[in-house]
Tab-separated table of C-alpha atoms and ligand atoms in Angstrom:
chain	number	residue	atom	x	y	z
A	1303	MET	CA	18.751	39.628	37.868
A	1304	GLN	CA	15.576	38.529	39.898
A	1305	VAL	CA	15.550	36.182	42.802
A	1306	PHE	CA	13.827	32.588	41.738
A	1307	ASN	CA	10.095	32.953	43.337
A	1308	THR	CA	7.901	29.760	42.356
A	1309	ASN	CA	4.961	32.138	42.679
A	1310	GLU	CA	6.403	34.127	39.778
A	1311	HIS	CA	8.823	32.365	37.791
A	1312	PRO	CA	8.396	29.232	35.316
A	1313	HIS	CA	9.882	26.116	36.732
A	1314	ARG	CA	9.474	22.347	36.373
A	1315	ARG	CA	8.564	20.300	39.442
A	1316	TYR	CA	9.147	16.500	40.065
A	1317	ASN	CA	6.306	13.710	40.552
A	1318	PRO	CA	8.071	11.109	42.786
A	1319	LEU	CA	5.205	8.870	42.206
A	1320	LEU	CA	5.108	8.809	38.428
A	1321	ASP	CA	9.021	9.700	38.074
A	1322	GLU	CA	8.116	12.474	35.769
A	1323	TRP	CA	8.219	16.504	35.607
A	1324	ILE	CA	5.702	19.213	34.992
A	1325	LEU	CA	6.174	22.684	34.022
A	1326	VAL	CA	4.719	25.001	36.391
A	1327	SER	CA	3.822	28.896	34.672
A	1328	PRO	CA	2.016	30.684	37.391
A	1329	HIS	CA	2.537	34.293	35.757
A	1330	ARG	CA	0.346	32.642	32.926
A	1331	ALA	CA	-3.083	32.464	34.757
A	1332	LYS	CA	-4.101	35.826	33.574
A	1333	ARG	CA	-4.222	35.023	29.953
A	1334	PRO	CA	-7.519	35.758	28.058
A	1335	TRP	CA	-9.944	33.110	27.292
A	1336	GLN	CA	-12.133	33.428	23.702
A	1337	GLY	CA	-11.931	29.185	23.382
A	1338	GLN	CA	-14.268	26.814	24.035
A	1339	LYS	CA	-16.836	26.835	26.884
A	1340	GLU	CA	-18.719	23.598	28.296
A	1341	THR	CA	-22.339	23.594	28.344
A	1342	LEU	CA	-23.701	23.101	31.921
A	1343	PRO	CA	-25.634	20.082	32.696
A	1344	GLU	CA	-29.315	20.508	33.779
A	1345	ASP	CA	-29.664	20.201	37.504
A	1346	ASN	CA	-33.280	19.765	37.411
A	1347	ARG	CA	-33.141	15.704	37.695
A	1348	PRO	CA	-35.961	13.839	39.487
A	1349	GLU	CA	-35.031	11.767	42.565
A	1350	HIS	CA	-35.950	8.559	40.237
A	1351	ASP	CA	-35.753	8.876	36.172
A	1352	GLU	CA	-37.726	6.042	34.534
A	1353	ASN	CA	-35.523	6.163	31.780
A	1354	CYS	CA	-32.322	5.663	33.624
A	1355	TYR	CA	-30.754	2.248	33.327
A	1356	LEU	CA	-29.063	2.576	36.873
A	1357	CYS	CA	-32.254	3.565	38.997
A	1358	SER	CA	-33.561	1.125	41.466
A	1359	GLY	CA	-36.135	-1.223	39.926
A	1360	ASN	CA	-35.444	0.111	36.439
A	1361	MET	CA	-34.701	-2.148	33.214
A	1362	ARG	CA	-31.043	-2.033	32.085
A	1363	SER	CA	-30.157	-1.445	28.181
A	1364	ASN	CA	-29.814	-5.063	28.119
A	1365	GLY	CA	-32.999	-6.079	29.443
A	1366	ILE	CA	-32.054	-6.879	32.978
A	1367	LYS	CA	-34.283	-5.498	35.684
A	1368	ASN	CA	-32.279	-3.666	38.633
A	1369	PRO	CA	-33.592	-4.826	42.081
A	1370	GLU	CA	-35.048	-2.270	44.099
A	1371	TYR	CA	-32.047	-1.310	45.738
A	1372	THR	CA	-32.201	0.934	48.829
A	1373	ASP	CA	-28.348	2.240	49.370
A	1374	CYS	CA	-25.689	0.885	47.103
A	1375	PHE	CA	-25.688	-1.467	44.116
A	1376	VAL	CA	-23.136	-3.562	42.294
A	1377	PHE	CA	-23.370	-5.356	39.112
A	1378	GLU	CA	-20.994	-6.534	36.327
A	1379	ASN	CA	-20.696	-4.245	33.518
A	1380	ASP	CA	-22.853	-5.306	30.357
A	1381	PHE	CA	-20.339	-3.788	28.275
A	1382	SER	CA	-16.948	-4.871	30.176
A	1383	ALA	CA	-13.963	-3.513	28.716
A	1384	LEU	CA	-12.151	-6.865	30.015
A	1385	LEU	CA	-13.492	-10.444	29.864
A	1386	GLN	CA	-13.278	-13.086	32.177
A	1387	GLU	CA	-12.642	-15.918	29.825
A	1388	GLU	CA	-9.002	-17.731	29.211
A	1389	VAL	CA	-7.903	-17.732	25.640
A	1390	PHE	CA	-5.098	-19.971	24.206
A	1391	PHE	CA	-2.234	-17.724	23.448
A	1392	GLU	CA	1.022	-18.726	21.374
A	1393	ASN	CA	3.123	-15.600	22.086
A	1394	LYS	CA	4.405	-14.317	18.467
A	1395	SER	CA	5.661	-11.030	19.987
A	1396	SER	CA	9.073	-9.267	18.546
A	1397	THR	CA	10.713	-6.202	20.316
A	1398	LEU	CA	8.690	-3.784	18.291
A	1399	PHE	CA	5.452	-5.791	18.215
A	1400	GLN	CA	4.448	-6.888	21.809
A	1401	ALA	CA	0.636	-8.053	22.780
A	1402	LYS	CA	-0.587	-10.325	25.451
A	1403	PRO	CA	-4.244	-11.006	26.444
A	1404	GLU	CA	-5.424	-9.449	29.440
A	1405	ARG	CA	-8.368	-10.839	31.686
A	1406	GLY	CA	-10.421	-8.954	33.834
A	1407	ILE	CA	-13.892	-8.135	35.723
A	1408	ASN	CA	-15.629	-4.918	35.108
A	1409	LYS	CA	-18.222	-3.847	37.655
A	1410	VAL	CA	-20.422	-0.724	38.270
A	1411	VAL	CA	-21.342	0.708	41.849
A	1412	CYS	CA	-24.543	2.664	42.043
A	1413	PHE	CA	-23.777	5.298	44.910
A	1414	SER	CA	-27.253	5.901	45.690
A	1415	PRO	CA	-30.905	4.881	44.577
A	1416	LYS	CA	-31.563	8.389	44.641
A	1417	HIS	CA	-30.986	9.687	40.784
A	1418	ASN	CA	-30.572	13.283	41.561
A	1419	VAL	CA	-27.628	13.141	44.329
A	1420	THR	CA	-23.711	12.965	44.200
A	1421	ILE	CA	-21.454	12.155	46.737
A	1422	PRO	CA	-20.842	15.820	48.118
A	1423	GLU	CA	-24.802	16.092	48.717
A	1424	MET	CA	-24.963	12.495	50.517
A	1425	GLU	CA	-24.936	11.688	54.231
A	1426	ILE	CA	-21.637	10.706	55.678
A	1427	SER	CA	-23.252	7.409	56.691
A	1428	GLU	CA	-24.394	6.688	52.989
A	1429	ILE	CA	-20.661	7.537	51.721
A	1430	GLU	CA	-19.545	4.880	54.406
A	1431	LYS	CA	-21.713	2.416	52.824
A	1432	ILE	CA	-19.899	2.965	49.276
A	1433	VAL	CA	-16.439	2.597	51.202
A	1434	GLN	CA	-17.906	-0.840	52.671
A	1435	ILE	CA	-18.743	-1.880	49.158
A	1436	TRP	CA	-15.218	-1.122	47.744
A	1437	LYS	CA	-13.671	-3.005	50.322
A	1438	MET	CA	-16.000	-5.971	49.698
A	1439	GLN	CA	-15.203	-5.510	46.110
A	1440	TYR	CA	-11.368	-5.578	46.899
A	1441	ILE	CA	-11.490	-8.773	48.704
A	1442	GLU	CA	-14.307	-10.686	46.275
A	1443	LEU	CA	-11.945	-9.495	42.864
A	1444	GLY	CA	-8.612	-9.853	44.314
A	1445	SER	CA	-9.516	-13.286	45.549
A	1446	ASN	CA	-9.636	-14.416	41.935
A	1447	ASP	CA	-6.347	-16.068	41.044
A	1448	PHE	CA	-6.381	-14.259	37.756
A	1449	ILE	CA	-6.769	-10.710	39.250
A	1450	ASN	CA	-3.908	-8.917	40.291
A	1451	TYR	CA	-5.089	-5.351	40.260
A	1452	VAL	CA	-8.207	-3.939	41.218
A	1453	GLN	CA	-9.149	-0.123	39.909
A	1454	ILE	CA	-11.545	1.543	41.924
A	1455	PHE	CA	-12.691	4.660	40.135
A	1456	GLU	CA	-15.570	7.660	39.496
A	1457	ASN	CA	-15.812	9.436	36.180
A	1458	LYS	CA	-18.005	12.474	37.567
A	1459	GLY	CA	-19.834	14.889	34.688
A	1460	SER	CA	-20.921	14.901	30.990
A	1461	VAL	CA	-17.071	16.581	30.544
A	1462	MET	CA	-15.337	13.622	31.853
A	1463	GLY	CA	-17.273	11.361	29.241
A	1464	CYS	CA	-19.604	10.045	32.211
A	1465	SER	CA	-22.764	8.614	30.091
A	1466	ASN	CA	-25.293	8.621	32.984
A	1467	PRO	CA	-25.465	11.462	36.100
A	1468	HIS	CA	-26.950	8.675	38.071
A	1469	PRO	CA	-24.382	8.575	41.096
A	1470	HIS	CA	-22.013	5.671	40.092
A	1471	GLY	CA	-18.478	4.633	39.925
A	1472	GLN	CA	-16.749	1.877	38.048
A	1473	ILE	CA	-14.259	-1.020	39.092
A	1474	TRP	CA	-11.978	-2.684	36.637
A	1475	ALA	CA	-10.123	-5.723	38.056
A	1476	GLN	CA	-7.646	-7.126	36.015
A	1477	SER	CA	-4.481	-9.466	35.316
A	1478	SER	CA	-1.776	-6.782	35.165
A	1479	LEU	CA	-0.649	-4.037	36.768
A	1480	PRO	CA	-1.891	-0.875	34.543
A	1481	SER	CA	0.802	1.586	33.552
A	1482	GLN	CA	0.333	4.237	35.940
A	1483	VAL	CA	-0.029	1.742	39.043
A	1484	GLU	CA	2.992	0.102	37.670
A	1485	LYS	CA	5.232	3.111	37.686
A	1486	THR	CA	3.876	4.362	40.938
A	1487	GLN	CA	4.779	1.020	42.659
A	1488	ARG	CA	8.055	0.884	40.971
A	1489	SER	CA	8.508	4.677	42.539
A	1490	LEU	CA	7.430	3.484	45.874
A	1491	ARG	CA	9.126	0.144	45.817
A	1492	SER	CA	12.612	2.126	45.127
A	1493	TYR	CA	11.950	4.575	47.805
A	1494	TYR	CA	11.161	1.686	50.336
A	1495	ASP	CA	14.113	-0.310	49.675
A	1496	LYS	CA	16.501	2.868	49.930
A	1497	ASN	CA	14.736	4.059	53.048
A	1498	LYS	CA	12.682	1.406	54.632
A	1499	THR	CA	9.709	3.812	54.806
A	1500	SER	CA	6.530	5.065	52.671
A	1501	LEU	CA	7.134	7.517	50.515
A	1502	LEU	CA	3.920	8.930	51.168
A	1503	LYS	CA	4.431	8.652	54.494
A	1504	ASP	CA	7.107	10.884	54.625
A	1505	TYR	CA	5.815	12.829	52.125
A	1506	LEU	CA	2.847	13.855	54.085
A	1507	GLU	CA	4.751	14.558	57.310
A	1508	GLN	CA	6.678	17.290	55.108
A	1509	GLU	CA	3.520	18.803	53.662
A	1510	LEU	CA	1.781	19.021	57.268
A	1511	LYS	CA	4.979	21.356	58.535
A	1512	PHE	CA	4.604	23.452	55.373
A	1513	LYS	CA	0.986	23.513	55.460
A	1514	GLU	CA	0.805	25.458	52.093
A	1515	ARG	CA	-0.863	22.750	50.005
A	1516	ILE	CA	-3.077	21.280	52.559
A	1517	VAL	CA	-6.989	21.584	51.733
A	1518	ILE	CA	-8.305	19.495	54.736
A	1519	GLU	CA	-7.716	17.253	57.325
A	1520	ASN	CA	-9.342	15.068	59.842
A	1521	ASP	CA	-7.638	12.400	62.500
A	1522	HIS	CA	-7.101	9.617	59.517
A	1523	PHE	CA	-6.612	11.254	56.268
A	1524	VAL	CA	-5.227	14.523	54.569
A	1525	VAL	CA	-6.590	16.231	51.386
A	1526	LEU	CA	-3.611	18.264	49.450
A	1527	VAL	CA	-2.946	19.718	45.853
A	1528	PRO	CA	0.157	17.610	45.436
A	1529	TYR	CA	3.336	19.672	44.788
A	1530	TRP	CA	3.609	18.280	41.386
A	1531	ALA	CA	-0.282	18.360	40.499
A	1532	ILE	CA	-0.873	18.624	36.733
A	1533	TRP	CA	-4.702	19.354	36.732
A	1534	PRO	CA	-5.740	23.288	37.925
A	1535	TYR	CA	-7.662	21.720	41.263
A	1536	GLU	CA	-6.061	18.586	41.541
A	1537	THR	CA	-6.049	16.891	45.088
A	1538	MET	CA	-5.103	13.797	46.407
A	1539	ILE	CA	-6.265	12.217	49.672
A	1540	ILE	CA	-3.504	10.304	51.752
A	1541	SER	CA	-3.690	8.033	54.753
A	1542	LYS	CA	-1.937	9.165	57.913
A	1543	ARG	CA	-1.306	5.878	58.748
A	1544	HIS	CA	0.623	3.883	56.408
A	1545	PHE	CA	-1.004	1.027	55.109
A	1546	GLY	CA	-1.759	-0.457	51.834
A	1547	ASN	CA	-4.921	-1.004	50.647
A	1548	ILE	CA	-8.751	-0.266	51.340
A	1549	ILE	CA	-9.589	-3.151	53.688
A	1550	ALA	CA	-6.538	-2.455	56.063
A	1551	MET	CA	-8.643	0.543	57.275
A	1552	ASN	CA	-10.496	0.069	60.555
A	1553	ASN	CA	-14.010	1.390	61.489
A	1554	GLU	CA	-12.921	4.689	62.515
A	1555	GLU	CA	-10.887	5.257	59.366
A	1556	SER	CA	-13.403	4.251	57.081
A	1557	LEU	CA	-15.936	6.909	58.861
A	1558	ALA	CA	-12.977	9.147	58.444
A	1559	PHE	CA	-12.343	8.580	54.776
A	1560	ALA	CA	-16.170	9.082	54.190
A	1561	SER	CA	-15.937	12.178	55.768
A	1562	ILE	CA	-13.156	13.241	54.139
A	1563	LEU	CA	-14.487	12.276	50.915
A	1564	LYS	CA	-17.697	14.439	51.552
A	1565	GLY	CA	-15.473	17.189	52.573
A	1566	ILE	CA	-13.372	17.601	49.305
A	1567	THR	CA	-16.048	17.084	47.254
A	1568	VAL	CA	-18.341	19.638	48.979
A	1569	LYS	CA	-15.416	22.156	48.502
A	1570	TYR	CA	-15.406	20.941	44.921
A	1571	ASP	CA	-18.899	22.070	44.078
A	1572	ASN	CA	-18.560	25.136	46.077
A	1573	LEU	CA	-15.736	26.457	43.791
A	1574	PHE	CA	-18.047	27.090	41.034
A	1575	GLU	CA	-21.463	26.611	42.329
A	1576	THR	CA	-21.759	23.558	40.179
A	1577	SER	CA	-21.642	19.708	39.871
A	1578	PHE	CA	-18.226	19.778	39.792
A	1579	PRO	CA	-16.478	17.043	37.398
A	1580	TYR	CA	-13.618	15.060	37.817
A	1581	SER	CA	-12.157	11.608	37.389
A	1582	SER	CA	-11.291	10.199	41.012
A	1583	GLY	CA	-9.653	6.733	42.101
A	1584	ILE	CA	-7.973	4.896	44.466
A	1585	HIS	CA	-4.281	3.519	44.151
A	1586	GLN	CA	-3.594	0.970	46.464
A	1587	ALA	CA	-1.683	-2.418	46.886
A	1588	PRO	CA	-1.737	-4.772	44.198
A	1589	THR	CA	-3.930	-8.481	44.987
A	1590	ASP	CA	-1.345	-10.322	43.649
A	1591	ARG	CA	-0.452	-12.535	46.899
A	1592	VAL	CA	2.688	-10.751	47.528
A	1593	ILE	CA	3.178	-8.944	50.341
A	1594	HIS	CA	3.728	-5.009	49.368
A	1595	PRO	CA	4.940	-3.037	52.095
A	1596	GLU	CA	6.023	-0.087	49.706
A	1597	TRP	CA	2.053	0.648	48.748
A	1598	HIS	CA	0.431	3.633	51.027
A	1599	PHE	CA	-2.974	4.017	50.308
A	1600	HIS	CA	-3.932	7.348	48.585
A	1601	MET	CA	-6.696	8.708	46.078
A	1602	HIS	CA	-6.493	11.005	43.198
A	1603	PHE	CA	-8.741	13.413	42.227
A	1604	TYR	CA	-8.161	15.036	38.786
A	1605	PRO	CA	-11.139	17.413	37.709
A	1606	PRO	CA	-10.737	19.451	34.600
A	1607	LEU	CA	-12.129	22.855	35.289
A	1608	LEU	CA	-9.821	25.792	35.212
A	1609	ARG	CA	-11.414	29.262	35.464
A	1610	SER	CA	-15.321	28.473	35.870
A	1611	ALA	CA	-18.137	26.086	35.761
A	1612	THR	CA	-17.689	26.136	31.608
A	1613	VAL	CA	-13.883	26.903	30.856
A	1614	LYS	CA	-11.769	23.433	31.214
A	1615	LYS	CA	-8.073	22.836	30.905
A	1616	PHE	CA	-6.793	20.917	27.568
A	1617	MET	CA	-4.248	18.749	27.832
A	1618	VAL	CA	-2.944	19.453	24.409
A	1619	GLY	CA	-0.423	21.198	22.265
A	1620	TYR	CA	2.844	21.235	24.519
A	1621	GLU	CA	1.199	18.814	27.021
A	1622	MET	CA	0.960	16.136	24.559
A	1623	LEU	CA	4.264	16.693	22.762
A	1624	GLY	CA	6.634	17.910	25.776
A	1625	GLU	CA	5.257	17.607	29.388
A	1626	ALA	CA	2.115	18.595	31.412
A	1627	GLN	CA	2.168	22.347	32.416
A	1628	ARG	CA	-0.124	24.083	34.664
A	1629	ASP	CA	-0.544	27.799	35.107
A	1630	ILE	CA	-2.296	28.531	38.568
A	1631	SER	CA	0.238	27.294	40.884
A	1632	PRO	CA	-0.475	24.173	43.361
A	1633	GLU	CA	-0.195	26.457	46.363
A	1634	GLN	CA	-2.670	29.143	44.910
A	1635	SER	CA	-5.328	26.262	44.230
A	1636	ALA	CA	-4.673	25.062	47.457
A	1637	LYS	CA	-5.462	28.309	49.371
A	1638	ILE	CA	-8.529	28.730	47.114
A	1639	LEU	CA	-10.172	25.288	47.929
A	1640	ARG	CA	-8.938	25.820	51.642
A	1641	GLU	CA	-11.091	28.854	52.029
A	1642	LEU	CA	-14.169	27.540	50.398
A	1643	SER	CA	-16.977	26.893	52.572
A	1644	ASN	CA	-17.480	23.203	54.024
A	1645	THR	CA	-21.246	23.730	53.719
A	1646	HIS	CA	-22.492	22.599	50.328
A	1647	TYR	CA	-23.968	25.564	48.254
A	1648	LYS	CA	-26.948	24.226	47.953
A	1649	GLN	CA	-27.767	24.030	51.553
A	1650	ARG	CA	-27.141	27.559	52.417
B	820	H2U	P1	-19.947	5.880	32.380
B	820	H2U	O1	-21.194	6.574	32.728
B	820	H2U	O2	-19.162	6.272	33.635
B	820	H2U	O3	-19.671	5.619	31.346
B	820	H2U	O4	-20.397	4.486	33.285
B	820	H2U	C1	-21.569	3.731	33.062
B	820	H2U	C2	-21.165	2.609	32.974
B	820	H2U	O5	-22.431	1.783	32.887
B	820	H2U	C3	-20.730	2.093	31.742
B	820	H2U	O6	-19.440	1.602	31.851
B	820	H2U	C4	-22.470	0.767	31.874
B	820	H2U	C5	-21.598	1.219	31.044
B	820	H2U	O7	-20.988	0.009	30.045
B	820	H2U	N1	-23.937	0.407	31.598
B	820	H2U	C6	-24.234	-1.089	31.813
B	820	H2U	O8	-23.589	-1.730	32.274
B	820	H2U	N2	-25.607	-1.366	31.665
B	820	H2U	C7	-26.304	-0.270	31.169
B	820	H2U	O9	-27.641	-0.716	30.895
B	820	H2U	C8	-26.068	0.965	31.014
B	820	H2U	C9	-24.571	1.324	31.589
């Protein structure tokens, strides 16, 4: 009988953040692919597009004119998924039919007036301005008494359903903790109660010893492929210091965060020499006026691409009905990302 080897044998791994298992099938990465190929978006965008709703000085779809902004620009989403207004609610829920109103505020953050750049092509000083905007929004939105959680995220690329190539992200602030955040909070809390330390700090310490899944690091942050990653090139940015939210970052950490954001996204673009699509987002302490020593600031990157710029991973079939499954192992992915150049391919 062969001895179990995580690089060869199918196995399951545990995600301690979501309290879920995933299936890893490292031997399966070589299977042939005759399925769907994504079409590549054109990469010849102008610096200013007169038809773009998000460009500086342009008119949005509802007729409001954007200011002539020169770095970042934030506005309330014209098609918000959540609304601020309070409604009268008589709870008629029963065990199997539960509903409750949800209030919130949705914002759009334009990262740059330049229509034809993305984070990996921006200067670190420009990315730091985005970090400052995220900090200000976390404070401003979180100070509303009906806002208990602020979700900062970016959907990049048409393959991720992004409707506009202008560099932008979104912020959804709301009264409840969304399910993924609630699950993460439960896991962080139970670990903290048991061990009086941060789950992610302990996890990071071990990852820094193993070095197998580390992609890049600087003085304050580490990018790694989580042991339990489900997307082929999924990564996480974890702060080395244990703090719960973005406003706890000092100036040096903000700069280091901007720098590592550029670092990982440059590597992503270099992987298939394309503008690499992903959904990314920060997970951090709720703004619910409760002290949260269990929270440890981190950011997830969930990119869909698997083999090339045109072949993406589908989360279907077994994944919908059983559990998430991956072919290439997290260690193989980390090695591939680690060995990529730190200089953007367009600048080479
Ligand atoms: P996505 O491309 O990730 O969907 O984000 C664009 C957001 O911008 C989207 O949520 C908003 C959309 O509602 N938007 C406006 O608020 N005003 C506009 O004029 C165009 C798009």
